[in-house]
Amino acid sequence: MVGPPLAALHHSATLSAVNVAPVRSSECQARVSFSLESQLSLLSGSTSARSNVAPKDHRLQQQQQQRVFASSARTAATGPVVATLASENEAAKPSVKPANSGDSRLAKVPIERIRNFSIIAHIDHGKSTLADKLLETTGTVQAREMKEQFLDNMDLERERGITIKLQAARMRHVSRVDGKAYCLNLIDTPGHVDFSYEVSRSLAACEGALLVVDASQGVEAQTLANVYLAIEGNLEIIPVLNKIDLPGADPERVRAEVEEVVGLDASDAILCSAKEGIGIDDILESIIAKVPPPAPTRDQPLRCLIFDSYYDPYRGVIVYFRVVDGEVRKGDSVRFMASGKQYEVDELGVLSPTQMQVECLYAGEVGYLAASIRQVADARVGDTITHAGGAGKGGPPAKESLPGYREAVPMVFCGLFPIDADQFPSLREALEKLQLNDAALQFEPESSSAMGFGFRCGFLGLLHMDVVQERLEREYGLDLITTAPSVVYRVLKRDGTVVECSNPSEMPDASIRTEIQEPYVRMDILSPKDYIGTLMELSQERRGEFVEMKYVTEARTTLSYDMPLGEVVGDFFDQLKSRTKGYASMEYKVIGYRKSNLVKMDIQLNGEAVEPLSAIVHQEKAYGVGRALTQKLKELIPRQMFKIPIQACVGTKVIASETIAAIRKDVLAKCYGGDISRKKKLLKKQAAGKKRMKALGRVEVPQDAFMAVLRLEKESL
């Protein structure tokens, strides 16, 4: 009778030991295993000595066996529950998938079934929404994980409805036509003019592009700018008319606009609504059918194009790249050709859209690598990665880098000063952290008599400046003052040297300079024809030189002007939108430097120049700007015991002046009568004291007055 129960006990004991282990501590495991071993040894010992025991001892032994059987039965009954809890706990842990996991997104496909494409569109034409729907339709992101603007990671991007940093995602789609699985690499791009450099570098990693146009608004200025970049890069362009579900959508009119303005055949343009999910499958099939696969160059030396990078505090710089030639493996020694730095690849993977590790990436694929790189400057965007060669692991190095590499050059400069002087170290630290992820941001220390210590920062444009300032205030809790934006001027000196200055304080004296040059841009404004007159007036106010006017359609026209960049970085965009009721859009590109009649205007208080209020203005505008500034300062600066002259000066010439009257004490109050000479003596003594005060006294500009003047400068310049 003992045989079968013992077998059952062995089975249940083993099951309970297996099931308990994942959820108990090591001490509990030891206690459980010890008790089971003691019970088994007790039973086996009792079995062997059964024939030699007395009847009373035999009954006692049977009672012990029954207690053991009962406890083992309870353990066997609870075993499946414990196992279920353990499996749930394991499933709840974040899993890092190895390279050989069964995820279909990591499955390798032949190079002829790889498609690299981008989405280009004007701001707010539905590009990010379309990217979200593509990720959801292909199963790359599950519906429960989905959120609006999935690829826009920053809160600022979601709030403003713009894409600032470009993103990438790998999708797997089975074609309806041939039933084969294709690897689709989407590279999301910004749509705003300030970030056109990010658009150009992402297009360089693609063979095709979706041109997304709002079916209710039609072709816009930045649509043209981005599509011309794609045409220059020989990309296959697929027109997509989005938002066809809107009541004001007119697909036929917009289709005709695309053909007339862009010059693309839009007869087979795909009609879709990214929000409602209409036409998404047609877009995926069109990408497979029309976008060419990458060139089969896997057997050539490694060349990878870097299209983005960001700083991770634990792994260093993470580099996003497209493999153009050859293949790269984990552990390879690689060299960045522009900086010349060499590293060993610690981590290699794909973006789907989260990072998933793989062992190898070959020509045509898009992925990321980590190599313990500590500085973003070592992995510049647009640089080429190749094997290090020599004794390093990997193949031979490439002889030539990929074409098109250029550094992002800031075009707009302004001063950033903390309102609280104690926040200066925090501002420096915050700017250094932002610069890790933003290669275009430049800054250097600057001191001001009025605002203390701060930084002179360079940006791609006004939106870039606005985004950086808002991130500093929101993410790092800083209170900042921003000076009026300026551009980089070139000054030719009498000795033949050329000096670049972005700050009025850096401007050489008029006696040693021969001319000043400023950057000009080609401004293209797309607008309904009803606003042509007001747009021409605005452009001429900003010293614009008319180039041409084209009628895009019967109702829309394009105006082209050559205009100083310094006139654009003020409130030009705000004025453009307000004067056209929001219907006009603009796009510009820098076309070089031209000689201009510019002067440096200083503001003097009580004979002393206040350097932060200085500005570089056109000579024709100097009087108006000077008059506005002096009047504003007169309203804002509190009266003193002495008279304060406020002067706007160009060189030694005063072009505008105001005077703040002195506060005068009535020194004659105690003189009820008597000789007039007594009164004259007191008045003369008061005048002498005020004269001494004026010579020794300093005028301090209150901070609220200073900020008000800076706002006025931004509007006037």
XYZ file of C-alpha atoms in Angstrom:
717
model
C 0.000 0.000 0.000
C 2.953 2.293 0.474
C 4.313 2.033 -3.132
C 1.769 4.073 -5.130
C 1.365 6.851 -2.526
C 5.162 7.258 -2.422
C 5.261 7.711 -6.212
C 2.503 10.296 -5.962
C 4.423 12.027 -3.175
C 7.580 12.144 -5.287
C 5.578 13.693 -8.168
C 3.791 16.267 -6.002
C 6.965 17.180 -4.124
C 8.810 17.777 -7.383
C 5.925 19.861 -8.776
C 5.690 21.988 -5.650
C 9.441 22.565 -5.614
C 9.350 23.725 -9.245
C 6.327 25.951 -8.764
C 7.385 27.576 -5.516
C 10.904 28.523 -6.597
C 10.140 31.621 -8.723
C 8.117 33.397 -6.043
C 9.867 32.510 -2.759
C 13.054 33.970 -1.346
C 16.227 31.871 -1.223
C 15.709 31.248 2.497
C 12.187 29.940 1.898
C 13.437 27.724 -0.919
C 16.046 26.175 1.356
C 13.450 25.578 4.086
C 10.980 23.957 1.657
C 13.555 21.688 0.036
C 14.912 20.653 3.453
C 11.444 19.715 4.764
C 10.634 17.697 1.630
C 13.958 15.829 1.764
C 13.441 15.031 5.447
C 9.929 13.757 4.738
C 11.119 11.587 1.847
C 14.012 10.167 3.856
C 11.627 9.462 6.727
C 9.256 7.583 4.420
C 11.997 5.645 2.662
C 13.506 4.728 6.013
C 10.133 3.576 7.345
C 9.586 1.435 4.238
C 12.874 -0.388 4.615
C 12.349 -1.007 8.330
C 8.679 -1.907 8.079
C 9.157 -5.618 8.750
C 11.059 -4.964 11.993
C 8.778 -2.478 13.749
C 6.285 -3.160 16.478
C 2.527 -2.779 15.746
C 2.302 0.404 17.929
C 5.224 1.985 16.083
C 3.659 0.959 12.788
C 0.440 2.839 13.627
C 2.445 5.943 14.570
C 4.288 5.684 11.264
C 1.011 5.479 9.336
C -0.238 8.693 11.059
C 2.966 10.488 10.056
C 2.509 9.287 6.456
C -1.072 10.593 6.387
C 0.067 14.039 7.611
C 2.762 14.122 4.904
C 0.251 13.028 2.223
C -2.167 15.791 3.313
C 0.525 18.494 3.175
C 1.742 17.258 -0.226
C -1.820 17.247 -1.547
C -2.225 20.879 -0.430
C 1.075 21.761 -2.148
C -0.001 19.982 -5.334
C -3.323 21.815 -5.273
C -1.703 25.243 -4.868
C 1.100 24.504 -7.348
C -0.725 25.638 -10.533
C -1.824 28.868 -8.817
C 1.745 29.655 -7.763
C 2.932 28.834 -11.275
C 0.336 31.189 -12.761
C 1.378 34.033 -10.450
C 5.017 33.470 -11.312
C 4.325 33.571 -15.039
C 2.310 36.803 -14.639
C 5.181 38.408 -12.725
C 7.629 37.391 -15.451
C 5.343 38.810 -18.143
C 5.076 42.123 -16.294
C 8.843 42.672 -16.405
C 10.195 44.836 -19.280
C 11.823 42.474 -21.752
C 14.861 43.281 -23.838
C 14.578 41.015 -26.855
C 17.748 39.261 -28.021
C 18.808 39.268 -31.640
C 17.427 35.797 -32.401
C 13.975 36.291 -30.834
C 10.934 35.409 -32.885
C 9.744 38.989 -33.412
C 8.729 39.345 -37.055
C 9.982 42.938 -37.135
C 13.544 41.668 -36.629
C 13.272 39.061 -39.384
C 15.757 39.724 -42.182
C 14.412 40.158 -45.717
C 16.302 40.264 -49.029
C 17.560 43.707 -49.987
C 15.104 43.856 -52.912
C 12.238 43.790 -50.356
C 13.494 46.784 -48.331
C 11.827 50.169 -48.828
C 13.221 53.360 -47.245
C 10.826 56.297 -47.424
C 10.074 59.622 -45.796
C 6.996 61.808 -45.388
C 7.264 65.443 -46.478
C 4.539 68.015 -45.926
C 3.796 71.573 -44.902
C 3.270 72.103 -41.183
C -0.127 70.825 -39.950
C -1.021 68.867 -43.095
C -1.339 65.597 -41.155
C 2.138 64.111 -41.523
C 2.509 62.872 -37.927
C -1.064 61.503 -37.905
C -0.351 59.549 -41.094
C 2.838 58.156 -39.555
C 0.812 57.040 -36.508
C -1.737 55.257 -38.712
C 0.991 53.478 -40.707
C 2.537 52.204 -37.451
C -0.853 50.983 -36.232
C -1.937 49.377 -39.536
C 1.307 47.395 -39.904
C 1.098 46.193 -36.286
C 4.345 47.935 -35.348
C 2.562 49.614 -32.445
C -0.411 47.914 -30.823
C -3.701 49.831 -30.632
C -3.580 49.876 -26.805
C -0.091 51.470 -26.897
C -1.085 54.024 -29.517
C -1.271 57.737 -28.763
C -1.489 60.801 -30.990
C 1.796 61.905 -32.582
C 3.494 58.685 -31.441
C 6.837 59.635 -33.014
C 6.793 63.124 -31.453
C 8.393 62.367 -28.101
C 8.662 65.869 -26.653
C 5.629 67.407 -24.892
C 6.444 70.644 -26.708
C 6.044 68.874 -30.062
C 2.588 67.614 -29.129
C 1.418 70.950 -27.704
C 2.535 72.983 -30.715
C 1.478 70.270 -33.177
C 4.900 70.305 -34.828
C 7.739 67.862 -35.317
C 11.106 69.197 -34.132
C 13.422 66.191 -33.900
C 13.145 63.653 -36.692
C 12.351 60.013 -35.808
C 12.613 56.638 -37.531
C 10.573 53.416 -37.416
C 10.893 49.943 -38.977
C 7.649 48.290 -40.112
C 6.834 44.873 -41.582
C 4.030 44.593 -44.128
C 2.789 41.627 -46.170
C 1.841 42.740 -49.679
C -1.645 41.976 -51.010
C -0.177 41.535 -54.496
C 2.542 38.893 -54.066
C 1.974 37.811 -50.447
C 5.618 38.501 -49.508
C 6.805 40.310 -46.383
C 8.479 43.691 -46.922
C 10.588 45.782 -44.543
C 9.454 49.430 -44.618
C 11.722 52.001 -42.945
C 9.884 55.260 -42.234
C 11.928 58.361 -41.399
C 9.683 61.090 -39.984
C 10.744 64.674 -40.737
C 10.006 68.166 -39.373
C 7.831 70.438 -41.490
C 8.863 73.895 -40.298
C 11.282 76.079 -42.242
C 13.702 76.368 -39.284
C 14.300 72.619 -39.337
C 14.744 72.197 -43.098
C 18.281 70.926 -42.459
C 16.775 67.944 -40.620
C 14.490 67.381 -43.629
C 17.442 67.340 -46.042
C 19.507 64.885 -44.019
C 16.597 62.464 -43.578
C 15.793 62.551 -47.308
C 19.397 61.562 -48.014
C 18.708 58.241 -46.253
C 15.669 57.403 -48.444
C 14.805 56.256 -51.964
C 11.237 57.565 -51.912
C 8.922 60.059 -50.244
C 5.220 60.517 -49.584
C 4.188 64.067 -50.507
C 1.268 64.779 -48.161
C -0.985 67.692 -49.143
C -4.066 68.866 -47.236
C -7.073 68.316 -49.544
C -8.769 71.423 -48.130
C -5.830 73.881 -48.084
C -3.815 72.778 -51.102
C -0.125 73.306 -51.850
C 1.717 75.555 -49.362
C 5.112 77.291 -49.448
C 7.020 74.747 -47.374
C 5.436 71.903 -49.351
C 7.272 73.300 -52.369
C 10.549 73.764 -50.491
C 10.588 70.202 -49.182
C 9.494 68.569 -52.436
C 12.265 70.406 -54.298
C 14.757 68.934 -51.815
C 13.348 65.476 -52.612
C 13.522 66.076 -56.377
C 17.162 67.205 -56.060
C 17.875 63.940 -54.235
C 16.301 61.871 -57.084
C 13.633 60.415 -54.794
C 10.497 58.684 -56.074
C 7.630 60.941 -54.965
C 4.145 59.565 -54.250
C 1.435 62.290 -53.964
C -1.060 61.747 -51.121
C -4.123 63.970 -50.621
C -4.943 63.878 -46.914
C -7.999 65.018 -44.898
C -10.562 64.068 -47.584
C -13.105 63.618 -44.765
C -13.227 67.378 -44.091
C -16.303 69.257 -45.379
C -14.095 71.768 -47.222
C -11.969 69.156 -48.992
C -11.652 69.557 -52.762
C -9.396 66.727 -54.019
C -9.786 67.564 -57.707
C -8.708 71.184 -57.222
C -5.715 70.159 -55.096
C -4.790 67.415 -57.578
C -4.642 70.078 -60.309
C -2.557 72.341 -58.020
C 0.005 69.580 -57.448
C 0.367 69.084 -61.196
C 0.589 72.813 -61.996
C 2.739 74.005 -59.088
C 4.971 71.040 -58.281
C 5.011 69.539 -61.769
C 4.183 65.985 -60.624
C 1.679 63.661 -62.257
C -1.115 63.561 -59.668
C -3.624 61.567 -61.726
C -3.058 58.536 -59.490
C -2.617 60.521 -56.254
C -3.872 58.517 -53.279
C -6.930 59.913 -51.484
C -6.755 59.268 -47.759
C -7.822 60.379 -44.323
C -5.142 59.532 -41.789
C -7.495 60.353 -38.926
C -10.234 57.962 -40.140
C -7.846 55.330 -41.547
C -9.086 55.704 -45.149
C -6.642 54.735 -47.897
C -3.819 53.540 -45.597
C -3.542 50.104 -47.268
C -3.324 51.787 -50.680
C -0.422 53.915 -49.420
C 1.467 50.845 -48.159
C 0.965 49.007 -51.456
C 2.042 52.082 -53.408
C 5.259 52.334 -51.364
C 6.056 48.693 -52.170
C 5.239 49.110 -55.865
C 6.830 52.511 -56.593
C 9.708 53.151 -54.178
C 12.845 51.449 -55.540
C 14.820 49.088 -53.282
C 18.320 50.070 -52.096
C 21.287 49.287 -54.333
C 22.740 45.791 -53.692
C 26.115 46.924 -52.308
C 26.515 44.542 -49.368
C 29.904 43.279 -50.617
C 31.482 46.767 -50.681
C 33.373 48.497 -47.817
C 31.107 49.779 -45.054
C 29.595 53.265 -45.443
C 26.760 54.470 -43.179
C 25.037 57.873 -43.264
C 24.281 59.434 -39.850
C 20.928 61.220 -39.968
C 20.388 61.861 -36.252
C 21.922 61.379 -32.818
C 21.007 62.011 -29.210
C 22.685 61.691 -25.833
C 21.757 58.923 -23.407
C 23.136 59.429 -19.875
C 23.868 55.691 -19.466
C 24.988 54.534 -22.933
C 26.495 57.734 -24.308
C 25.636 59.067 -27.755
C 23.095 56.944 -29.670
C 23.633 57.277 -33.432
C 20.796 56.773 -35.952
C 22.109 55.779 -39.375
C 21.334 54.191 -42.734
C 23.707 51.511 -44.052
C 24.496 52.576 -47.626
C 27.247 50.043 -48.447
C 28.549 46.890 -46.755
C 27.463 45.539 -43.388
C 28.205 46.290 -39.739
C 28.184 43.856 -36.820
C 28.188 44.157 -33.057
C 31.795 44.326 -31.840
C 33.163 45.903 -35.056
C 35.686 48.740 -34.837
C 34.276 51.747 -36.697
C 35.576 55.206 -37.596
C 33.642 58.443 -38.067
C 35.207 59.961 -41.175
C 34.608 63.688 -40.464
C 35.884 63.670 -36.878
C 38.360 60.778 -37.331
C 37.340 59.183 -34.000
C 37.321 55.364 -33.651
C 35.029 53.280 -31.456
C 33.919 49.683 -30.920
C 30.211 48.974 -31.473
C 28.773 47.947 -28.082
C 25.125 47.798 -29.150
C 23.461 47.514 -32.548
C 19.761 47.499 -33.308
C 16.729 48.665 -35.260
C 14.002 51.190 -34.398
C 10.564 49.633 -34.404
C 9.941 52.368 -33.178
C 11.456 51.382 -29.837
C 15.044 50.147 -29.880
C 15.439 46.385 -30.518
C 18.906 44.815 -30.589
C 20.257 42.812 -33.536
C 23.649 41.292 -34.356
C 24.066 42.653 -37.900
C 22.786 45.389 -40.243
C 23.513 45.343 -43.972
C 23.157 47.678 -46.967
C 19.722 49.308 -47.181
C 18.782 48.867 -43.517
C 18.191 51.646 -40.987
C 19.186 51.277 -37.345
C 21.107 52.645 -34.385
C 24.378 51.964 -32.607
C 25.909 52.756 -29.227
C 29.691 52.762 -28.782
C 30.312 54.597 -25.477
C 30.656 57.902 -27.346
C 30.772 60.718 -24.803
C 30.443 63.773 -27.086
C 27.838 64.408 -29.777
C 30.483 66.395 -31.696
C 32.274 63.100 -32.451
C 29.184 61.763 -34.279
C 28.060 64.695 -36.402
C 24.864 64.476 -38.395
C 25.640 63.858 -42.086
C 28.975 62.171 -41.274
C 29.964 58.769 -42.725
C 30.711 55.676 -40.596
C 33.167 53.101 -41.957
C 35.313 50.293 -40.561
C 38.448 51.392 -38.732
C 40.665 48.907 -40.610
C 44.084 47.840 -39.349
C 43.985 45.485 -36.374
C 40.382 46.411 -35.566
C 37.529 43.981 -36.047
C 35.545 44.370 -39.296
C 36.272 44.775 -42.990
C 38.409 47.264 -44.926
C 37.641 50.999 -44.542
C 35.961 53.038 -47.277
C 38.151 55.426 -49.272
C 35.589 58.214 -49.731
C 32.856 59.541 -47.473
C 29.252 59.964 -48.609
C 28.509 63.339 -50.287
C 26.336 66.097 -48.869
C 27.832 66.499 -45.394
C 27.542 70.015 -43.991
C 27.327 71.433 -40.509
C 24.214 73.197 -39.264
C 25.011 76.928 -39.229
C 23.046 79.161 -36.821
C 21.554 82.231 -38.496
C 19.798 84.032 -35.618
C 21.462 85.159 -32.384
C 20.135 86.564 -29.132
C 21.211 86.975 -25.527
C 19.738 84.809 -22.765
C 20.086 86.207 -19.232
C 18.665 84.760 -15.991
C 16.406 87.165 -14.073
C 17.948 85.808 -10.863
C 21.759 86.065 -11.046
C 22.080 82.931 -8.884
C 20.614 80.870 -11.757
C 23.620 81.500 -14.040
C 25.305 78.104 -13.257
C 21.945 76.366 -13.765
C 21.519 78.109 -17.145
C 24.985 76.972 -18.258
C 24.236 73.373 -17.236
C 20.836 73.438 -18.977
C 22.325 74.782 -22.235
C 25.057 72.125 -22.160
C 22.429 69.389 -21.784
C 20.310 70.791 -24.625
C 23.380 71.047 -26.856
C 23.986 67.301 -26.422
C 20.814 66.634 -28.430
C 20.796 69.759 -30.609
C 23.841 70.132 -32.844
C 22.639 73.487 -34.225
C 22.513 75.237 -30.824
C 25.612 77.321 -30.065
C 26.327 79.515 -27.039
C 29.115 81.503 -25.414
C 29.264 83.514 -22.153
C 28.323 87.184 -22.281
C 28.241 89.892 -19.614
C 26.097 93.001 -19.507
C 26.191 95.989 -17.176
C 22.391 96.005 -17.082
C 21.596 92.288 -16.876
C 24.712 90.693 -15.414
C 26.052 87.389 -16.737
C 24.323 85.372 -19.451
C 24.937 83.685 -22.802
C 24.956 84.716 -26.452
C 23.124 81.893 -28.253
C 22.864 80.979 -31.942
C 19.769 79.350 -33.485
C 18.546 78.120 -36.875
C 15.615 80.526 -36.834
C 12.949 82.178 -34.708
C 10.952 79.004 -34.006
C 14.157 77.222 -32.984
C 14.933 80.114 -30.602
C 11.401 80.036 -29.187
C 11.509 76.259 -28.668
C 14.887 76.379 -26.867
C 13.758 79.227 -24.604
C 10.527 77.426 -23.705
C 12.383 74.175 -22.984
C 14.810 76.041 -20.687
C 11.928 77.596 -18.767
C 9.744 74.475 -18.642
C 12.173 71.587 -18.232
C 14.796 73.372 -16.119
C 12.650 75.896 -14.219
C 14.607 79.000 -15.320
C 13.273 82.580 -15.569
C 14.954 84.268 -18.540
C 15.240 87.631 -20.310
C 15.734 87.418 -24.084
C 17.349 90.291 -25.971
C 16.244 91.329 -29.459
C 17.282 88.730 -32.079
C 20.057 89.696 -34.478
C 21.928 88.119 -37.390
C 25.617 87.755 -38.288
C 27.021 90.842 -40.004
C 30.269 91.034 -41.958
C 32.388 94.156 -41.461
C 35.189 95.093 -43.881
C 37.928 97.051 -42.100
C 40.323 99.545 -43.646
C 43.258 97.129 -43.315
C 41.434 94.599 -45.555
C 40.373 92.160 -42.829
C 36.806 90.875 -42.468
C 35.153 90.636 -39.051
C 31.908 88.756 -38.327
C 29.801 90.090 -35.476
C 26.405 89.071 -34.134
C 26.312 91.594 -31.299
C 26.319 95.413 -31.560
C 29.058 95.524 -28.907
C 31.376 93.638 -31.303
C 30.920 96.202 -34.092
C 34.214 98.001 -34.915
C 34.286 101.790 -34.704
C 33.066 103.700 -37.758
C 36.518 105.229 -38.242
C 38.173 101.862 -39.012
C 35.475 100.157 -41.106
C 34.710 100.637 -44.792
C 31.410 98.751 -45.227
C 28.924 96.463 -43.484
C 27.342 93.446 -45.196
C 24.238 91.587 -44.017
C 22.740 88.210 -45.023
C 19.941 88.237 -47.610
C 17.271 85.587 -48.171
C 15.068 84.666 -51.120
C 11.559 84.915 -49.674
C 8.739 83.013 -51.415
C 5.236 83.911 -50.205
C 2.259 81.793 -51.311
C -1.055 83.586 -50.829
C -4.570 84.090 -52.220
C -4.517 86.820 -54.880
C -6.737 89.101 -52.756
C -3.789 89.901 -50.473
C -1.155 90.740 -53.119
C -1.292 94.485 -52.385
C -0.880 94.203 -48.617
C 1.936 91.646 -49.004
C 3.840 93.897 -51.407
C 3.447 96.763 -48.952
C 4.751 94.619 -46.077
C 7.728 93.380 -48.117
C 8.716 96.904 -49.182
C 8.495 98.090 -45.566
C 11.058 95.384 -44.747
C 13.462 96.563 -47.503
C 12.458 93.727 -49.828
C 13.560 93.800 -53.482
C 10.897 92.450 -55.840
C 12.010 89.446 -57.956
C 8.910 87.951 -59.600
C 5.237 87.086 -59.229
C 3.650 83.871 -60.504
C 0.026 82.802 -60.587
C -0.073 79.254 -59.250
C -3.782 78.916 -59.984
C -6.493 81.425 -60.802
C -6.929 82.200 -57.111
C -3.399 81.761 -55.676
C -0.124 83.490 -56.409
C 3.539 83.303 -55.417
C 5.523 86.465 -54.619
C 9.331 86.307 -54.568
C 11.451 88.945 -52.823
C 15.111 89.311 -51.874
C 15.039 90.549 -48.300
C 17.540 91.124 -45.450
C 17.409 88.283 -42.916
C 17.508 90.877 -40.145
C 14.077 92.104 -41.262
C 12.659 88.568 -41.253
C 13.774 87.565 -37.743
C 11.625 90.245 -36.130
C 7.848 90.010 -36.325
C 7.646 89.480 -40.104
C 5.904 86.100 -39.825
C 3.351 87.470 -37.332
C 2.628 90.437 -39.604
C 2.310 88.135 -42.618
C -0.317 85.997 -40.894
C -2.272 88.921 -39.441
C -2.416 90.903 -42.704
C -3.602 87.870 -44.715
C -5.944 86.439 -42.028
C -3.708 83.386 -41.761
C -4.004 82.324 -45.417
C -0.441 83.143 -46.562
C 2.569 80.909 -46.004
C 6.249 81.652 -46.484
C 9.545 79.899 -47.083
C 13.023 81.351 -47.369
C 16.628 80.329 -47.955
C 19.839 82.301 -47.434
C 21.350 83.478 -50.736
C 24.468 85.293 -49.476
C 25.716 88.631 -48.127
C 25.148 92.092 -49.616
C 26.450 95.558 -48.780
C 23.917 97.587 -46.793
C 23.760 101.083 -45.363
C 23.751 99.977 -41.716
C 24.684 101.970 -38.626
C 25.166 101.198 -34.953
C 22.721 103.124 -32.770
C 23.614 103.674 -29.093
C 21.289 104.776 -26.295
C 22.888 107.138 -23.766
C 21.500 107.894 -20.300
C 23.042 110.922 -18.625
C 25.894 110.814 -21.131
C 26.727 107.099 -20.606
C 26.009 104.482 -23.281
C 23.849 101.532 -22.152
C 25.387 98.725 -24.205
C 22.491 96.195 -24.016
C 20.159 98.784 -25.608
C 22.439 99.277 -28.627
C 21.193 98.013 -31.987
C 22.355 97.702 -35.590
C 19.726 99.352 -37.798
C 19.382 100.577 -41.353
C 20.174 104.276 -41.683
C 16.707 105.059 -43.048
C 15.083 103.468 -39.973
C 17.470 104.871 -37.367
C 15.462 108.040 -36.606
C 12.146 106.201 -36.145
C 13.629 103.479 -33.936
C 15.614 106.022 -31.893
C 12.553 108.234 -31.347
C 10.437 105.249 -30.205
C 13.115 104.007 -27.771
C 13.776 107.384 -26.145
C 10.062 108.033 -25.634
C 9.556 104.592 -24.102
C 12.493 105.036 -21.723
C 11.176 108.425 -20.626
C 7.899 106.772 -19.590
C 9.552 103.902 -17.736
C 12.629 105.302 -15.942
C 11.715 106.849 -12.558
C 12.580 110.514 -11.947
C 15.744 111.339 -10.032
C 16.923 114.366 -8.042
C 18.677 115.603 -11.166
C 17.729 116.022 -14.817
C 18.357 112.930 -17.022
C 18.902 113.350 -20.764
C 18.061 110.277 -22.905
C 19.784 110.324 -26.288
C 19.824 108.012 -29.314
C 23.178 108.452 -31.061
C 24.708 107.277 -34.324
C 28.431 107.818 -33.937
C 28.766 111.310 -32.422
C 25.463 112.573 -33.846
C 22.361 112.694 -31.623
C 19.325 111.707 -33.734
C 16.632 111.643 -31.008
C 16.486 113.015 -27.480
C 14.160 113.160 -24.491
C 14.678 114.563 -20.979
C 13.367 113.275 -17.658
C 12.728 116.297 -15.419
C 14.330 116.363 -11.977
C 12.414 116.092 -8.720
C 12.768 119.580 -7.192
C 12.594 120.318 -3.487
C 11.005 123.648 -2.621
C 13.946 125.293 -0.842
C 12.060 128.627 -0.642
C 9.318 127.221 1.581
C 10.862 128.668 4.767
C 11.471 132.104 3.200
C 8.250 134.004 3.965
C 9.664 137.367 3.085
C 12.858 139.298 3.288
C 15.448 140.158 0.737
C 15.366 138.493 -2.712
C 19.103 137.854 -2.462
C 18.413 135.258 0.258
C 16.171 133.295 -2.119
C 18.686 133.566 -4.959
C 21.409 132.240 -2.693
C 19.339 129.150 -1.767
C 18.399 128.462 -5.407
C 22.035 128.812 -6.500
C 23.120 126.398 -3.784
C 20.458 123.874 -4.902
C 21.580 124.160 -8.549
C 25.203 123.527 -7.558
C 24.171 120.425 -5.604
C 22.168 119.058 -8.539
C 25.107 119.706 -10.862
C 27.382 117.724 -8.529
C 24.749 114.955 -8.328
C 24.489 114.747 -12.096
C 28.274 114.424 -12.409
C 28.527 111.664 -9.798
C 25.114 110.006 -9.969
C 24.321 106.838 -11.934
C 21.013 106.080 -13.620
C 19.823 102.512 -13.155
C 17.304 101.156 -15.629
C 14.634 99.117 -13.786
C 14.286 95.547 -15.029
C 10.644 95.922 -16.065
C 11.603 99.043 -18.065
C 14.458 97.169 -19.665
C 12.201 94.255 -20.696
C 9.618 96.671 -22.122
C 12.299 98.370 -24.233
C 13.556 94.988 -25.462
C 10.028 94.098 -26.562
C 9.815 97.422 -28.385
C 13.177 96.731 -30.069
C 11.940 93.345 -31.275
C 8.877 94.998 -32.824
C 10.768 97.946 -34.327
C 13.800 96.210 -35.843
